[in-house]
């Protein structure tokens, strides 16, 4: 077990050696007893084994949580979570990770949140912040939960890829009868050399609404008739009434009473405001749903006020770091996708704000694309619903013919016409989240884009005449140009590696436009020794 103090923050690192002979051995024995000791290659059998493995670790995690009967353990976990946020801010400000593995740290923070959420279900006895031997005892337990949680997330990922790709994994056992899960075919090479290597840069260079937090606070102020900063300061004023400890709990019912009195608003409105920031046993997700629905607003990620039942009384545990984090995540990865806490939906003004932000957010990505097109002097049409025609009325296509097209871009040097739809997708960081995106692309976005591509391919002369009019061209022909469908996306998602159409992130858009970036081609040597070139889409036969 490693308990580190880095930049003044306490961080637990991922350790697994002590738990392999306990949990991994038990899982292996369970799977062998149920399915047998052999190589599993069939899609349905593999998926069933992955689901059982996921459920195995889920139950182990849940049972460890339910052992805790005092508040002390969750108070300590809360402290570690606040420490992790402070550490993350320092890393983003340029400090080194030190001995901390970045990927492990991400899982660590998720696991801490899972622990805190699931504690809301337990009737707890009061307890103080641990000292001495109890800290070591809690560290050991959190290490176990860290190990179990890491495997819960791993199996959730493998299940998601198995469902998206179909027949993606093989399950086997080593000489010690320990279970192993491997990618099939060339999939591991694609995952390692393309997906894992490209994704970080695409995330860090996405476009974002720089006014998102400000706009959310303004909407909360207007819709609830409050001052957000004042409403938050009430939390800390009440805490200081009892002690100056950051770990001081308070009774949550006092918050709306104080806010309603100070602002002269209805208590029910103040309650809805704070309820939208609170997570308790009445609205928290089950452990399984918390894993499989990571972007639900019924998560501690979005709701920074934890409400526990301690000695039969509701007590709220609230951290300054978590308040900041939740506001940022709500503003940047929820509101613009028509997602707000249910309690805030009771306020019609907040619903209107959510709808407005949802309508506006595609424009952020499209504006960036247009700026790059102008910079590089490409001919294009944006948000086109009709085409100009010489000596005739405009031809409307925003109907059964094709539908509105976000961008038509002409690359005269490459003699290509790109027909593109832009998708300002919510930032998602795991295959569980990618899966819903992938389904949307396959079932909805692809058929829509195909219709538009086919129409342009069959009506290049109409596009040509439109371009001649808007660009004042007398002699211009594109009838021999190839037509290609594209998606422009903000942040990476699995579809970009396995879709019918290329999906280009905004990070790579300009280099793609200039021909400097093409989708990678990998060389793969199969089991017979034959070298195969693996091209997009990478996970299809």
C-alpha positions as a printed NumPy array, in Angstrom:
array([[  0.   ,   0.   ,   0.   ],
       [  1.351,   3.447,  -0.928],
       [  0.108,   6.565,   0.83 ],
       [  1.792,   9.545,  -0.766],
       [  2.086,  13.17 ,   0.233],
       [  2.582,  15.113,  -3.007],
       [  2.436,  18.904,  -3.182],
       [  0.852,  18.808,   0.275],
       [ -1.939,  16.405,  -0.74 ],
       [ -2.577,  12.871,   0.496],
       [ -3.048,  10.443,  -2.424],
       [ -3.42 ,   6.658,  -2.316],
       [ -1.806,   4.855,  -5.254],
       [ -3.083,   1.739,  -7.005],
       [ -1.795,  -1.522,  -5.53 ],
       [ -2.847,  -4.953,  -6.733],
       [ -0.352,  -7.6  ,  -5.628],
       [ -2.034,  -8.231,  -2.278],
       [ -5.45 ,  -8.741,  -3.833],
       [ -4.758, -10.957,  -6.842],
       [ -4.583, -14.132,  -4.753],
       [ -7.802, -13.157,  -3.019],
       [-10.247, -11.599,  -5.459],
       [ -8.799, -12.593,  -8.837],
       [ -8.337, -16.177,  -7.748],
       [-11.894, -16.317,  -6.407],
       [-13.259, -14.86 ,  -9.662],
       [-11.285, -17.396, -11.707],
       [-12.592, -20.295,  -9.632],
       [-16.146, -18.983,  -9.945],
       [-15.937, -18.688, -13.755],
       [-14.301, -22.12 , -14.149],
       [-16.975, -23.742, -12.003],
       [-19.757, -22.122, -14.023],
       [-18.318, -22.271, -17.557],
       [-15.334, -24.626, -17.507],
       [-11.584, -24.231, -17.963],
       [-11.064, -23.627, -21.668],
       [-10.615, -20.91 , -24.262],
       [-13.839, -18.998, -24.88 ],
       [-14.2  , -17.505, -28.334],
       [-17.957, -17.39 , -28.917],
       [-19.403, -13.884, -28.694],
       [-22.345, -14.822, -26.471],
       [-20.262, -16.928, -24.086],
       [-17.609, -14.236, -23.766],
       [-20.21 , -11.559, -23.101],
       [-21.85 , -13.734, -20.431],
       [-18.483, -14.272, -18.702],
       [-17.709, -10.556, -18.805],
       [-21.117,  -9.75 , -17.317],
       [-20.642, -12.307, -14.536],
       [-17.167, -10.927, -13.796],
       [-18.546,  -7.395, -13.646],
       [-21.278,  -8.566, -11.271],
       [-18.734, -10.465,  -9.128],
       [-16.666,  -7.357,  -8.447],
       [-19.783,  -5.232,  -8.047],
       [-21.024,  -7.445,  -5.208],
       [-17.616,  -7.504,  -3.516],
       [-17.457,  -3.706,  -3.646],
       [-20.993,  -3.323,  -2.315],
       [-20.444,  -5.738,   0.565],
       [-17.313,  -3.888,   1.715],
       [-19.21 ,  -0.6  ,   1.736],
       [-22.103,  -2.079,   3.681],
       [-19.727,  -3.254,   6.43 ],
       [-19.224,   0.344,   7.48 ],
       [-21.602,   1.478,  10.199],
       [-19.978,   4.691,  11.398],
       [-19.559,   8.049,   9.719],
       [-15.786,   8.085,  10.259],
       [-14.984,   6.008,   7.171],
       [-17.016,   8.216,   4.832],
       [-15.647,  11.366,   6.443],
       [-12.132,  10.124,   5.713],
       [-13.079,   9.195,   2.137],
       [-14.551,  12.673,   1.713],
       [-11.256,  14.164,   2.912],
       [ -9.335,  12.096,   0.355],
       [-11.723,  13.176,  -2.402],
       [-11.202,  16.852,  -1.554],
       [ -7.453,  16.217,  -1.487],
       [ -7.655,  14.626,  -4.936],
       [ -9.456,  17.684,  -6.343],
       [ -6.847,  20.031,  -4.888],
       [ -4.112,  17.822,  -6.352],
       [ -5.826,  17.799,  -9.76 ],
       [ -5.957,  21.604,  -9.8  ],
       [ -2.235,  21.731,  -9.06 ],
       [ -1.51 ,  19.27 , -11.881],
       [ -3.54 ,  21.365, -14.3  ],
       [ -1.547,  24.39 , -13.154],
       [  1.727,  22.754, -14.135],
       [  2.781,  20.701, -11.115],
       [  4.161,  17.221, -11.762],
       [  2.237,  14.028, -11.083],
       [  5.202,  12.695,  -9.162],
       [  4.764,   9.007,  -8.424],
       [  1.074,   9.084,  -9.353],
       [ -0.03 ,   7.314, -12.54 ],
       [ -2.443,   9.561, -14.447],
       [ -4.805,   6.78 , -15.548],
       [ -4.855,   5.222, -12.086],
       [ -5.547,   8.614, -10.536],
       [ -8.612,   9.046, -12.742],
       [ -9.986,   5.684, -11.536],
       [ -9.061,   6.574,  -7.945],
       [-11.194,   9.713,  -8.091],
       [-14.12 ,   7.782,  -9.571],
       [-13.885,   5.126,  -6.87 ],
       [-13.849,   7.705,  -4.072],
       [-17.055,   9.187,  -5.475],
       [-18.657,   5.735,  -5.692],
       [-17.84 ,   5.081,  -2.038],
       [-19.298,   8.413,  -0.949],
       [-22.482,   7.915,  -2.971],
       [-23.155,   4.409,  -1.709],
       [-22.674,   5.513,   1.884],
       [-25.871,   7.54 ,   1.594],
       [-27.867,   4.284,   1.876],
       [-26.474,   3.296,   5.275],
       [-27.879,   4.27 ,   8.677],
       [-24.658,   5.466,  10.264],
       [-23.574,   6.094,  13.819],
       [-21.68 ,   9.313,  14.433],
       [-17.913,   9.162,  14.245],
       [-14.935,  11.49 ,  14.269],
       [-12.164,  11.904,  11.74 ],
       [ -9.853,   8.9  ,  12.14 ],
       [ -6.406,   9.064,  13.687],
       [ -3.519,   6.664,  14.156],
       [ -4.254,   3.014,  13.539],
       [ -7.743,   3.73 ,  12.23 ],
       [ -6.278,   5.757,   9.344],
       [ -4.17 ,   2.753,   8.331],
       [ -7.226,   0.511,   8.634],
       [ -9.265,   2.829,   6.409],
       [ -6.404,   3.149,   3.923],
       [ -6.329,  -0.633,   3.614],
       [-10.067,  -0.789,   3.004],
       [ -9.989,   1.992,   0.426],
       [ -7.13 ,   0.178,  -1.321],
       [ -9.356,  -2.9  ,  -1.578],
       [-12.201,  -0.808,  -2.937],
       [ -9.768,   0.89 ,  -5.333],
       [ -8.745,  -2.545,  -6.655],
       [-12.328,  -3.78 ,  -6.916],
       [-13.534,  -0.521,  -8.456],
       [-10.752,  -0.59 , -11.021],
       [-11.899,  -4.017, -12.187],
       [-15.546,  -2.978, -12.163],
       [-14.686,  -0.184, -14.585],
       [-12.43 ,  -2.471, -16.649],
       [-15.131,  -5.096, -17.136],
       [-17.709,  -2.384, -17.877],
       [-15.361,  -1.152, -20.63 ],
       [-14.856,  -4.629, -22.04 ],
       [-18.589,  -5.309, -22.055],
       [-19.247,  -2.024, -23.868],
       [-16.647,  -2.813, -26.556],
       [-17.968,  -6.37 , -26.849],
       [-21.451,  -4.995, -27.528],
       [-20.292,  -2.242, -29.92 ],
       [-17.886,  -4.36 , -31.963],
       [-19.296,  -7.831, -31.485],
       [-16.945, -10.757, -30.922],
       [-14.177,  -8.467, -29.698],
       [-12.578, -10.521, -26.916],
       [-11.303, -13.956, -26.003],
       [-11.386, -15.391, -22.474],
       [ -8.861, -18.002, -21.359],
       [ -6.964, -19.253, -18.298],
       [ -3.249, -19.5  , -17.586],
       [ -1.385, -22.449, -16.059],
       [ -2.338, -21.243, -12.572],
       [ -5.996, -21.271, -13.635],
       [ -6.214, -17.491, -13.502],
       [ -8.663, -15.879, -15.909],
       [ -7.514, -13.532, -18.66 ],
       [ -9.376, -11.387, -21.188],
       [ -7.673, -10.466, -24.453],
       [ -8.569,  -8.51 , -27.567],
       [ -9.112, -10.599, -30.695],
       [ -7.352, -10.173, -34.042],
       [ -5.695,  -6.8  , -34.552],
       [ -7.943,  -4.999, -32.078],
       [ -5.323,  -4.615, -29.349],
       [ -2.932,  -2.964, -31.802],
       [ -5.604,  -0.495, -32.918],
       [ -6.654,   0.223, -29.345],
       [ -3.082,   0.791, -28.157],
       [ -1.514,   2.55 , -31.141],
       [ -4.43 ,   4.662, -32.338],
       [ -7.169,   5.08 , -29.771],
       [ -5.065,   5.403, -26.609],
       [ -2.395,   7.497, -28.32 ],
       [ -4.675,   9.956, -30.147],
       [ -7.474,  10.525, -27.657],
       [ -5.664,  12.672, -25.029],
       [ -4.699,  15.36 , -27.548],
       [ -8.188,  15.408, -29.062],
       [ -9.714,  15.965, -25.621],
       [ -7.337,  18.739, -24.656],
       [ -7.905,  20.641, -27.915],
       [-11.691,  20.531, -28.093],
       [-13.676,  23.764, -28.222],
       [-15.643,  24.815, -25.188],
       [-18.143,  27.45 , -24.199],
       [-15.914,  29.911, -22.359],
       [-18.966,  31.566, -20.839],
       [-20.626,  28.351, -19.658],
       [-20.026,  28.791, -15.918],
       [-20.865,  32.477, -15.993],
       [-24.074,  31.837, -17.942],
       [-25.169,  29.079, -15.56 ],
       [-24.63 ,  31.259, -12.509],
       [-26.499,  34.112, -14.189],
       [-29.416,  31.8  , -14.982],
       [-29.529,  30.459, -11.423],
       [-29.535,  34.008, -10.099],
       [-32.33 ,  35.089, -12.415],
       [-34.491,  31.969, -12.287],
       [-34.355,  31.406,  -8.532],
       [-34.08 ,  35.11 ,  -7.641],
       [-30.89 ,  34.502,  -5.692],
       [-27.216,  35.374,  -5.804],
       [-25.376,  32.116,  -6.398],
       [-22.232,  33.148,  -4.539],
       [-24.344,  34.266,  -1.596],
       [-26.263,  30.975,  -1.593],
       [-22.965,  29.092,  -1.462],
       [-21.552,  31.362,   1.238],
       [-24.539,  30.47 ,   3.444],
       [-23.246,  26.885,   3.507],
       [-19.925,  27.947,   4.975],
       [-21.475,  30.47 ,   7.343],
       [-23.636,  27.72 ,   8.828],
       [-20.64 ,  25.375,   9.039],
       [-18.562,  28.015,  10.836],
       [-21.368,  28.475,  13.353],
       [-20.378,  25.039,  14.69 ],
       [-16.656,  24.867,  13.895],
       [-14.   ,  26.03 ,  11.457],
       [-13.375,  22.477,  10.256],
       [-13.731,  21.813,   6.536],
       [-15.282,  18.487,   7.583],
       [-18.094,  20.015,   9.639],
       [-21.518,  18.624,   8.743],
       [-24.77 ,  20.567,   8.924],
       [-28.457,  19.771,   8.783],
       [-29.479,  20.414,   5.162],
       [-32.921,  21.804,   5.973],
       [-31.384,  25.008,   7.394],
       [-29.932,  26.053,   4.024],
       [-33.189,  26.874,   2.171],
       [-34.629,  28.499,   5.307],
       [-31.673,  30.881,   5.498],
       [-31.635,  31.564,   1.761],
       [-35.385,  32.218,   1.633],
       [-35.126,  34.64 ,   4.558],
       [-32.125,  36.534,   3.182],
       [-33.465,  36.811,  -0.374],
       [-37.16 ,  37.155,   0.445],
       [-38.125,  34.234,  -1.798],
       [-40.464,  31.286,  -1.356],
       [-38.98 ,  28.464,   0.721],
       [-39.973,  25.93 ,  -1.947],
       [-37.82 ,  27.758,  -4.517],
       [-34.86 ,  27.782,  -2.143],
       [-35.428,  24.079,  -1.463],
       [-35.472,  23.265,  -5.181],
       [-32.204,  25.149,  -5.638],
       [-30.347,  23.251,  -2.916],
       [-32.083,  19.952,  -3.711],
       [-30.691,  20.212,  -7.239],
       [-27.229,  20.234,  -5.674],
       [-27.863,  17.387,  -3.217],
       [-27.456,  13.632,  -3.383],
       [-29.034,  11.36 ,  -0.813],
       [-30.591,   7.922,  -0.482],
       [-33.745,   9.289,  -2.139],
       [-32.096,  10.124,  -5.472],
       [-28.724,   8.345,  -5.661],
       [-28.202,   5.592,  -8.216],
       [-27.506,   1.987,  -7.37 ],
       [-23.854,   0.994,  -7.648],
       [-24.498,  -0.732, -10.983],
       [-26.36 ,   2.243, -12.438],
       [-23.648,   4.607, -11.21 ],
       [-21.167,   2.65 , -13.355],
       [-23.417,   2.215, -16.381],
       [-24.918,   5.728, -16.327],
       [-21.834,   7.858, -15.612],
       [-23.381,  11.048, -17.011],
       [-26.629,  10.918, -15.051],
       [-27.15 ,  14.074, -13.   ],
       [-28.088,  11.791, -10.091],
       [-24.363,  11.489,  -9.364],
       [-22.047,  13.12 ,  -6.848],
       [-20.153,  14.427,  -9.86 ],
       [-23.004,  16.878, -10.468],
       [-24.445,  17.163,  -6.947],
       [-21.85 ,  18.386,  -4.423],
       [-23.998,  18.195,  -1.269],
       [-23.775,  14.696,   0.246],
       [-26.572,  13.867,   2.668],
       [-25.999,  11.059,   5.155],
       [-28.227,   9.634,   7.861],
       [-26.205,   9.917,  11.088],
       [-27.766,   8.866,  14.376],
       [-31.161,   9.072,  12.692],
       [-30.659,  12.664,  11.508],
       [-29.876,  13.922,   8.005],
       [-26.481,  15.629,   7.889],
       [-24.945,  17.338,   4.853],
       [-21.248,  16.993,   4.053],
       [-20.096,  19.697,   1.649],
       [-16.64 ,  20.457,   0.311],
       [-15.487,  23.695,  -1.245],
       [-13.521,  21.868,  -3.923],
       [-16.475,  19.687,  -4.891],
       [-18.772,  22.712,  -5.19 ],
       [-16.375,  24.24 ,  -7.709],
       [-15.967,  20.988,  -9.632],
       [-19.705,  20.277,  -9.874],
       [-20.56 ,  23.771, -11.102],
       [-17.941,  23.48 , -13.843],
       [-19.094,  20.014, -14.946],
       [-22.766,  21.002, -14.96 ],
       [-21.997,  24.077, -17.031],
       [-19.681,  22.392, -19.519],
       [-20.932,  18.825, -19.858],
       [-24.625,  18.789, -18.995],
       [-26.679,  21.942, -19.559],
       [-26.018,  22.247, -23.288],
       [-27.214,  18.685, -23.837],
       [-30.621,  19.364, -22.271],
       [-29.55 ,  17.91 , -18.95 ],
       [-30.071,  19.564, -15.583],
       [-30.873,  18.154, -12.14 ],
       [-34.524,  17.114, -11.866],
       [-35.173,  19.551,  -9.034],
       [-34.127,  22.476, -11.23 ],
       [-36.509,  21.29 , -13.939],
       [-39.352,  22.33 , -11.628],
       [-38.299,  25.894, -12.413],
       [-39.641,  26.802, -15.886],
       [-37.075,  29.557, -16.267],
       [-34.245,  27.015, -15.834],
       [-35.863,  24.732, -18.412],
       [-35.928,  27.625, -20.892],
       [-32.275,  28.375, -20.149],
       [-31.366,  24.722, -20.712],
       [-33.232,  24.679, -24.031],
       [-31.548,  27.885, -25.181],
       [-28.084,  26.569, -24.36 ],
       [-28.94 ,  23.325, -26.127],
       [-29.9  ,  25.228, -29.265],
       [-26.766,  27.382, -29.138],
       [-24.048,  24.863, -28.425],
       [-23.687,  23.436, -31.96 ],
       [-22.837,  26.952, -33.108],
       [-19.656,  26.929, -30.996],
       [-18.197,  24.041, -32.986],
       [-19.511,  25.315, -36.311],
       [-18.057,  28.792, -35.732],
       [-14.619,  27.274, -35.166],
       [-14.917,  25.186, -38.338],
       [-16.005,  28.212, -40.346],
       [-13.09 ,  30.279, -39.017],
       [-10.646,  27.628, -40.254],
       [-12.356,  27.453, -43.65 ],
       [-12.068,  31.222, -44.03 ],
       [ -8.457,  31.17 , -42.876],
       [ -7.557,  28.589, -45.519],
       [ -9.736,  30.159, -48.233],
       [-11.955,  27.161, -48.986],
       [-15.285,  27.553, -50.711],
       [-18.096,  26.314, -48.517],
       [-21.758,  26.588, -47.591],
       [-22.929,  26.531, -43.988],
       [-26.304,  25.491, -42.552],
       [-27.692,  25.274, -46.046],
       [-31.435,  24.739, -46.399],
       [-31.836,  25.898, -49.989],
       [-29.792,  26.459, -53.137],
       [-29.751,  29.558, -55.279],
       [-30.489,  28.97 , -58.97 ],
       [-30.01 ,  31.293, -61.939],
       [-33.31 ,  32.808, -63.076],
       [-35.318,  30.518, -60.799],
       [-36.6  ,  30.397, -57.266],
       [-34.35 ,  28.863, -54.641],
       [-34.55 ,  25.094, -54.296],
       [-35.514,  24.098, -50.757],
       [-33.845,  20.893, -49.512],
       [-34.795,  21.138, -45.838],
       [-37.423,  18.484, -46.36 ],
       [-37.711,  14.94 , -47.703],
       [-35.043,  15.681, -50.333],
       [-32.079,  15.881, -47.967],
       [-32.528,  18.015, -44.877],
       [-30.398,  20.923, -43.694],
       [-26.686,  20.343, -44.328],
       [-24.292,  21.806, -41.767],
       [-21.363,  22.205, -44.179],
       [-20.598,  21.631, -47.838],
       [-16.881,  22.17 , -48.427],
       [-15.178,  22.145, -51.806],
       [-11.525,  21.17 , -52.01 ],
       [-10.572,  22.13 , -55.556],
       [ -7.023,  20.812, -55.232],
       [ -8.212,  17.349, -54.202],
       [-11.262,  17.63 , -56.48 ],
       [-13.537,  16.667, -53.597],
       [-16.826,  17.831, -52.162],
       [-17.254,  17.172, -48.446],
       [-20.815,  16.936, -47.162],
       [-20.598,  17.228, -43.405],
       [-22.753,  17.288, -40.302],
       [-21.255,  18.666, -37.108],
       [-21.94 ,  16.975, -33.779],
       [-20.938,  18.894, -30.679],
       [-20.947,  15.7  , -28.65 ],
       [-20.8  ,  15.625, -24.862],
       [-17.286,  14.831, -23.644],
       [-17.187,  11.188, -22.603],
       [-14.155,   9.379, -21.327],
       [-14.947,   5.68 , -21.363],
       [-16.477,   3.006, -23.577],
       [-19.659,   2.935, -21.479],
       [-20.25 ,   6.537, -22.534],
       [-19.088,   5.942, -26.108],
       [-21.67 ,   3.211, -26.525],
       [-24.658,   5.574, -26.442],
       [-22.884,   7.882, -28.915],
       [-22.136,   4.933, -31.179],
       [-25.767,   3.858, -31.178],
       [-26.899,   7.392, -32.052],
       [-24.471,   7.581, -34.962],
       [-25.47 ,   4.207, -36.38 ],
       [-29.22 ,   4.511, -35.946],
       [-29.771,   8.206, -36.601],
       [-26.826,  10.313, -37.762],
       [-25.487,   7.943, -40.437],
       [-28.812,   7.505, -42.292],
       [-29.357,  11.267, -42.226],
       [-25.889,  11.985, -43.597],
       [-26.214,   9.27 , -46.248],
       [-29.354,  10.938, -47.546],
       [-27.549,  14.275, -47.835],
       [-24.455,  12.772, -49.457],
       [-26.522,  10.921, -52.031],
       [-28.527,  14.018, -52.889],
       [-25.413,  16.131, -53.45 ],
       [-23.786,  13.343, -55.451],
       [-26.807,  13.273, -57.763],
       [-27.19 ,  17.07 , -57.931],
       [-23.676,  18.444, -58.283],
       [-24.816,  20.858, -60.977],
       [-27.282,  22.481, -58.567],
       [-24.482,  22.92 , -56.012],
       [-22.174,  24.199, -58.746],
       [-24.627,  26.89 , -59.854],
       [-25.236,  27.903, -56.241],
       [-21.494,  28.329, -55.657],
       [-21.119,  30.34 , -58.855],
       [-23.784,  32.75 , -57.623],
       [-22.588,  33.202, -54.026],
       [-18.908,  33.412, -55.011],
       [-19.536,  35.414, -58.197],
       [-17.832,  32.871, -60.451],
       [-18.34 ,  32.825, -64.205],
       [-16.512,  29.644, -65.152],
       [-16.506,  26.944, -62.513],
       [-17.174,  23.213, -62.678],
       [-17.33 ,  20.586, -59.934],
       [-19.309,  17.908, -61.757],
       [-16.306,  15.554, -61.89 ],
       [-15.485,  15.947, -58.183],
       [-15.892,  13.059, -55.755],
       [-18.412,  13.467, -52.935],
       [-17.505,  12.308, -49.439],
       [-19.545,  12.365, -46.246],
       [-17.953,  13.5  , -42.985],
       [-18.832,  14.173, -39.384],
       [-17.155,  16.979, -37.497],
       [-17.024,  16.313, -33.766],
       [-15.719,  18.221, -30.801],
       [-14.189,  15.487, -28.665],
       [-13.333,  11.868, -29.468],
       [-15.793,   9.012, -29.426],
       [-15.614,   5.389, -30.578],
       [-17.578,   6.007, -33.783],
       [-14.597,   7.832, -35.278],
       [-12.708,   4.524, -35.345],
       [-15.458,   2.268, -36.62 ],
       [-18.06 ,   4.294, -38.48 ],
       [-19.077,   4.176, -42.111],
       [-18.093,   7.832, -42.389],
       [-14.981,   9.509, -41.077],
       [-15.518,  11.586, -37.951],
       [-12.911,  14.316, -37.622],
       [-12.291,  16.054, -34.3  ],
       [-11.885,  19.811, -34.285],
       [ -8.312,  19.21 , -33.126],
       [ -7.493,  17.517, -36.446],
       [ -9.869,  19.398, -38.729],
       [ -7.409,  21.91 , -40.181],
       [ -4.673,  19.343, -40.832],
       [ -7.284,  17.035, -42.406],
       [ -8.487,  19.905, -44.581],
       [ -4.955,  20.602, -45.773],
       [ -4.239,  16.928, -46.462],
       [ -1.663,  16.766, -43.669],
       [ -3.663,  14.287, -41.613],
       [ -5.135,  11.042, -42.85 ],
       [ -6.575,   8.23 , -40.798],
       [ -3.683,   5.922, -39.842],
       [ -3.023,   2.61 , -41.555],
       [ -1.509,  -0.088, -39.347],
       [  0.515,  -3.107, -40.363],
       [ -0.597,  -6.243, -38.56 ],
       [  0.932,  -9.71 , -38.758],
       [ -1.751, -12.37 , -38.27 ],
       [ -1.319, -15.847, -36.769],
       [ -0.166, -17.241, -40.139],
       [  2.55 , -14.615, -40.483],
       [  0.711, -12.718, -43.192],
       [  1.053,  -8.914, -42.999],
       [ -2.256,  -7.083, -43.321],
       [ -2.884,  -3.358, -43.655],
       [ -5.56 ,  -2.317, -41.163],
       [ -7.533,   0.724, -42.299],
       [-10.573,   2.656, -41.123],
       [-13.072,   1.361, -40.06 ],
       [-10.686,  -0.543, -37.831],
       [-12.985,  -2.995, -36.06 ],
       [-14.931,  -4.322, -39.023],
       [-14.13 ,  -7.46 , -40.981]])
